[in-house]
Amino acid sequence: MMSSIKFPILFSVVMFGAYSQYEAGKTADKILLNKTPLERQSKAANPDDRVFMMRALELSQLAIKDNNGDPFGSVLVKDGKIIGEGWNRTSLLKDPSAHAEIEAIRDACKKLNNADLSGSVIYASAQPCPMCLSLIYLTGIKRVYYCIPHYKIEKFNKDLSVDFIYEELTKPQTERTIPELQILPDYADKYLESYVTQ
């Protein structure tokens, strides 16, 4: 885990940078021409996007309060309104799935009484891990904004890196570290048919 000394330094830098970006607005076109397409798209975020990202960064501070979890926050937005908020609570809940993005998705689904979040946008203080990204796809979220990229997280604390999972998912199933083995194949069709007929 990150030390209590490094946390305030990280968040001071992140919050100052995000606030400066919010105040400055869009970067001049001549500067954007020197950026990659992904960087240009990021710079093109509108003022509302910056406000929502600032809220995600604020929520990330709640994650480290009273040792709730790792320093990540997230906000889910639809039609310009916040429909869900979350911060990492893996330590508090003793739940490894309680990442900020998943907590925000759970909050939104509960409030809307609907598991379909099509058309919504998620703002995450850091680039989502494979688990969170999978749920983002499954719930129909249309866009992801993040502040801190994976490579900066890894440089700051290797324990929080998820790059190895992305690498694993690019491998054929038979070559991954964790084996996935089918058993009772004769029962597969039988139970699939029973699900359809119920």
CSV table of C-alpha atoms in Angstrom, one decimal:
chain,number,residue,atom,x,y,z
A,1,MET,CA,0.0,0.0,0.0
A,2,MET,CA,1.1,3.6,-0.5
A,3,SER,CA,2.5,5.4,2.4
A,4,SER,CA,0.5,8.1,4.2
A,5,ILE,CA,3.3,10.6,3.2
A,6,LYS,CA,3.1,9.9,-0.5
A,7,PHE,CA,-0.8,10.1,-0.7
A,8,PRO,CA,-1.1,13.8,0.0
A,9,ILE,CA,1.7,14.6,-2.4
A,10,LEU,CA,0.1,12.5,-5.2
A,11,PHE,CA,-3.3,14.1,-4.7
A,12,SER,CA,-2.0,17.6,-4.4
A,13,VAL,CA,-0.3,17.2,-7.8
A,14,VAL,CA,-3.3,15.5,-9.4
A,15,MET,CA,-5.9,18.0,-8.0
A,16,PHE,CA,-3.7,21.0,-9.0
A,17,GLY,CA,-3.2,19.7,-12.5
A,18,ALA,CA,-6.9,18.9,-13.0
A,19,TYR,CA,-7.9,22.3,-11.6
A,20,SER,CA,-5.5,24.1,-13.9
A,21,GLN,CA,-6.8,22.2,-16.9
A,22,TYR,CA,-10.4,23.1,-15.9
A,23,GLU,CA,-9.5,26.8,-15.6
A,24,ALA,CA,-7.6,26.9,-18.8
A,25,GLY,CA,-10.3,25.3,-21.0
A,26,LYS,CA,-9.4,23.9,-24.4
A,27,THR,CA,-5.8,23.9,-25.5
A,28,ALA,CA,-5.0,26.0,-28.6
A,29,ASP,CA,-5.4,24.2,-31.9
A,30,LYS,CA,-1.7,24.7,-32.8
A,31,ILE,CA,-0.7,22.8,-29.7
A,32,LEU,CA,-3.2,20.0,-30.3
A,33,LEU,CA,-1.7,19.4,-33.8
A,34,ASN,CA,1.4,18.1,-32.1
A,35,LYS,CA,-0.6,15.6,-30.0
A,36,THR,CA,-1.7,12.0,-30.8
A,37,PRO,CA,-5.4,11.5,-31.7
A,38,LEU,CA,-6.1,10.1,-28.2
A,39,GLU,CA,-4.4,13.2,-26.6
A,40,ARG,CA,-6.4,15.5,-28.9
A,41,GLN,CA,-9.6,13.8,-27.9
A,42,SER,CA,-8.7,14.2,-24.2
A,43,LYS,CA,-7.9,17.9,-24.6
A,44,ALA,CA,-11.3,18.4,-26.4
A,45,ALA,CA,-13.2,17.5,-23.2
A,46,ASN,CA,-15.8,20.3,-22.5
A,47,PRO,CA,-16.1,22.2,-19.2
A,48,ASP,CA,-18.8,19.9,-17.9
A,49,ASP,CA,-16.5,16.9,-18.4
A,50,ARG,CA,-13.8,18.7,-16.3
A,51,VAL,CA,-16.3,19.4,-13.6
A,52,PHE,CA,-17.3,15.7,-13.4
A,53,MET,CA,-13.7,14.6,-13.4
A,54,MET,CA,-13.0,17.0,-10.5
A,55,ARG,CA,-15.8,15.3,-8.6
A,56,ALA,CA,-14.2,11.9,-9.3
A,57,LEU,CA,-10.9,13.1,-8.0
A,58,GLU,CA,-12.7,14.5,-4.9
A,59,LEU,CA,-14.2,11.0,-4.3
A,60,SER,CA,-10.8,9.4,-4.6
A,61,GLN,CA,-9.8,11.2,-1.4
A,62,LEU,CA,-12.7,9.5,0.4
A,63,ALA,CA,-11.2,6.1,-0.6
A,64,ILE,CA,-8.1,6.7,1.5
A,65,LYS,CA,-10.1,8.2,4.4
A,66,ASP,CA,-10.2,5.7,7.3
A,67,ASN,CA,-8.5,3.2,5.0
A,68,ASN,CA,-11.6,2.6,2.8
A,69,GLY,CA,-9.4,1.4,0.0
A,70,ASP,CA,-7.0,2.5,-2.8
A,71,PRO,CA,-7.1,6.1,-3.9
A,72,PHE,CA,-9.7,6.0,-6.7
A,73,GLY,CA,-13.0,7.7,-7.3
A,74,SER,CA,-15.6,7.6,-10.1
A,75,VAL,CA,-18.7,9.3,-11.3
A,76,LEU,CA,-21.4,8.1,-13.7
A,77,VAL,CA,-23.3,10.7,-15.7
A,78,LYS,CA,-26.3,10.6,-18.1
A,79,ASP,CA,-27.9,13.5,-19.8
A,80,GLY,CA,-25.6,15.9,-18.0
A,81,LYS,CA,-26.6,14.7,-14.5
A,82,ILE,CA,-24.8,12.5,-12.0
A,83,ILE,CA,-26.6,9.2,-11.6
A,84,GLY,CA,-24.0,7.3,-9.6
A,85,GLU,CA,-20.9,7.9,-7.5
A,86,GLY,CA,-18.3,5.6,-6.0
A,87,TRP,CA,-14.9,5.3,-4.5
A,88,ASN,CA,-12.7,2.3,-3.8
A,89,ARG,CA,-13.9,0.5,-0.7
A,90,THR,CA,-12.0,-2.8,-1.0
A,91,SER,CA,-10.4,-2.6,2.4
A,92,LEU,CA,-13.6,-1.3,4.2
A,93,LEU,CA,-15.9,-4.0,2.7
A,94,LYS,CA,-13.3,-6.7,2.4
A,95,ASP,CA,-14.5,-7.0,-1.2
A,96,PRO,CA,-11.9,-7.1,-4.0
A,97,SER,CA,-14.6,-6.1,-6.5
A,98,ALA,CA,-15.4,-2.8,-4.7
A,99,HIS,CA,-13.5,-0.7,-7.1
A,100,ALA,CA,-14.5,2.9,-7.6
A,101,GLU,CA,-16.1,2.4,-11.1
A,102,ILE,CA,-18.0,-0.7,-9.9
A,103,GLU,CA,-19.3,1.1,-6.9
A,104,ALA,CA,-20.5,4.0,-9.1
A,105,ILE,CA,-22.2,1.5,-11.4
A,106,ARG,CA,-23.9,-0.3,-8.5
A,107,ASP,CA,-25.0,3.1,-7.1
A,108,ALA,CA,-26.5,4.1,-10.5
A,109,CYS,CA,-28.2,0.8,-11.1
A,110,LYS,CA,-29.8,0.9,-7.6
A,111,LYS,CA,-31.0,4.5,-8.0
A,112,LEU,CA,-32.4,3.8,-11.5
A,113,ASN,CA,-33.7,0.3,-10.6
A,114,ASN,CA,-32.1,-0.8,-13.9
A,115,ALA,CA,-29.0,-2.7,-14.9
A,116,ASP,CA,-28.9,-1.1,-18.3
A,117,LEU,CA,-26.8,2.1,-18.3
A,118,SER,CA,-26.8,2.7,-22.0
A,119,GLY,CA,-26.0,6.2,-23.1
A,120,SER,CA,-24.2,7.1,-19.8
A,121,VAL,CA,-20.6,8.3,-19.4
A,122,ILE,CA,-18.2,7.3,-16.7
A,123,TYR,CA,-15.5,9.5,-15.2
A,124,ALA,CA,-12.7,7.7,-13.3
A,125,SER,CA,-9.8,9.3,-11.4
A,126,ALA,CA,-7.6,6.6,-12.9
A,127,GLN,CA,-7.8,4.4,-16.0
A,128,PRO,CA,-10.1,1.5,-15.3
A,129,CYS,CA,-8.8,-2.0,-14.7
A,130,PRO,CA,-9.9,-5.0,-16.8
A,131,MET,CA,-12.6,-6.0,-14.3
A,132,CYS,CA,-14.1,-2.5,-14.3
A,133,LEU,CA,-13.8,-2.1,-18.1
A,134,SER,CA,-15.6,-5.4,-18.6
A,135,LEU,CA,-18.6,-4.2,-16.5
A,136,ILE,CA,-18.5,-0.8,-18.3
A,137,TYR,CA,-19.0,-2.8,-21.6
A,138,LEU,CA,-21.7,-5.0,-20.1
A,139,THR,CA,-23.8,-2.2,-18.8
A,140,GLY,CA,-23.8,-0.2,-22.0
A,141,ILE,CA,-21.7,2.8,-20.9
A,142,LYS,CA,-20.7,4.7,-24.0
A,143,ARG,CA,-17.6,6.6,-23.0
A,144,VAL,CA,-14.8,6.6,-20.4
A,145,TYR,CA,-12.9,9.6,-19.2
A,146,TYR,CA,-9.9,9.1,-16.9
A,147,CYS,CA,-7.3,11.3,-15.3
A,148,ILE,CA,-4.4,9.1,-14.3
A,149,PRO,CA,-3.1,6.6,-16.9
A,150,HIS,CA,-2.0,3.1,-16.1
A,151,TYR,CA,1.7,3.7,-16.6
A,152,LYS,CA,1.7,6.5,-14.0
A,153,ILE,CA,0.0,4.3,-11.4
A,154,GLU,CA,2.6,1.6,-12.0
A,155,LYS,CA,5.4,4.0,-11.6
A,156,PHE,CA,4.0,5.3,-8.4
A,157,ASN,CA,3.1,1.9,-6.9
A,158,LYS,CA,3.6,-1.4,-8.7
A,159,ASP,CA,1.2,-3.1,-6.4
A,160,LEU,CA,-1.6,-1.2,-8.1
A,161,SER,CA,-0.6,-2.1,-11.6
A,162,VAL,CA,-3.0,-4.2,-13.7
A,163,ASP,CA,-1.0,-4.3,-16.9
A,164,PHE,CA,-0.2,-8.0,-16.4
A,165,ILE,CA,-3.9,-8.8,-16.6
A,166,TYR,CA,-4.3,-7.0,-19.9
A,167,GLU,CA,-1.2,-8.9,-21.2
A,168,GLU,CA,-2.8,-12.2,-20.0
A,169,LEU,CA,-6.0,-11.5,-21.8
A,170,THR,CA,-4.2,-11.1,-25.1
A,171,LYS,CA,-2.9,-14.6,-24.9
A,172,PRO,CA,-4.8,-17.7,-26.1
A,173,GLN,CA,-6.8,-19.3,-23.4
A,174,THR,CA,-4.5,-22.3,-23.2
A,175,GLU,CA,-1.4,-20.1,-22.6
A,176,ARG,CA,-2.7,-18.0,-19.7
A,177,THR,CA,-1.3,-18.3,-16.1
A,178,ILE,CA,-4.6,-19.3,-14.6
A,179,PRO,CA,-6.0,-22.4,-16.5
A,180,GLU,CA,-9.7,-22.5,-17.5
A,181,LEU,CA,-10.7,-26.2,-17.7
A,182,GLN,CA,-14.1,-27.5,-18.8
A,183,ILE,CA,-15.6,-30.4,-16.9
A,184,LEU,CA,-18.9,-32.3,-17.3
A,185,PRO,CA,-19.2,-31.3,-21.0
A,186,ASP,CA,-22.1,-33.7,-21.4
A,187,TYR,CA,-24.2,-31.6,-19.1
A,188,ALA,CA,-23.7,-28.3,-21.0
A,189,ASP,CA,-26.4,-28.7,-23.6
A,190,LYS,CA,-28.8,-30.2,-21.1
A,191,TYR,CA,-28.6,-27.2,-18.7
A,192,LEU,CA,-28.6,-24.6,-21.5
A,193,GLU,CA,-31.8,-26.1,-22.8
A,194,SER,CA,-33.4,-26.1,-19.3
A,195,TYR,CA,-32.6,-22.3,-19.0
A,196,VAL,CA,-34.3,-21.6,-22.3
A,197,THR,CA,-37.4,-23.5,-21.5
A,198,GLN,CA,-38.0,-22.1,-18.0
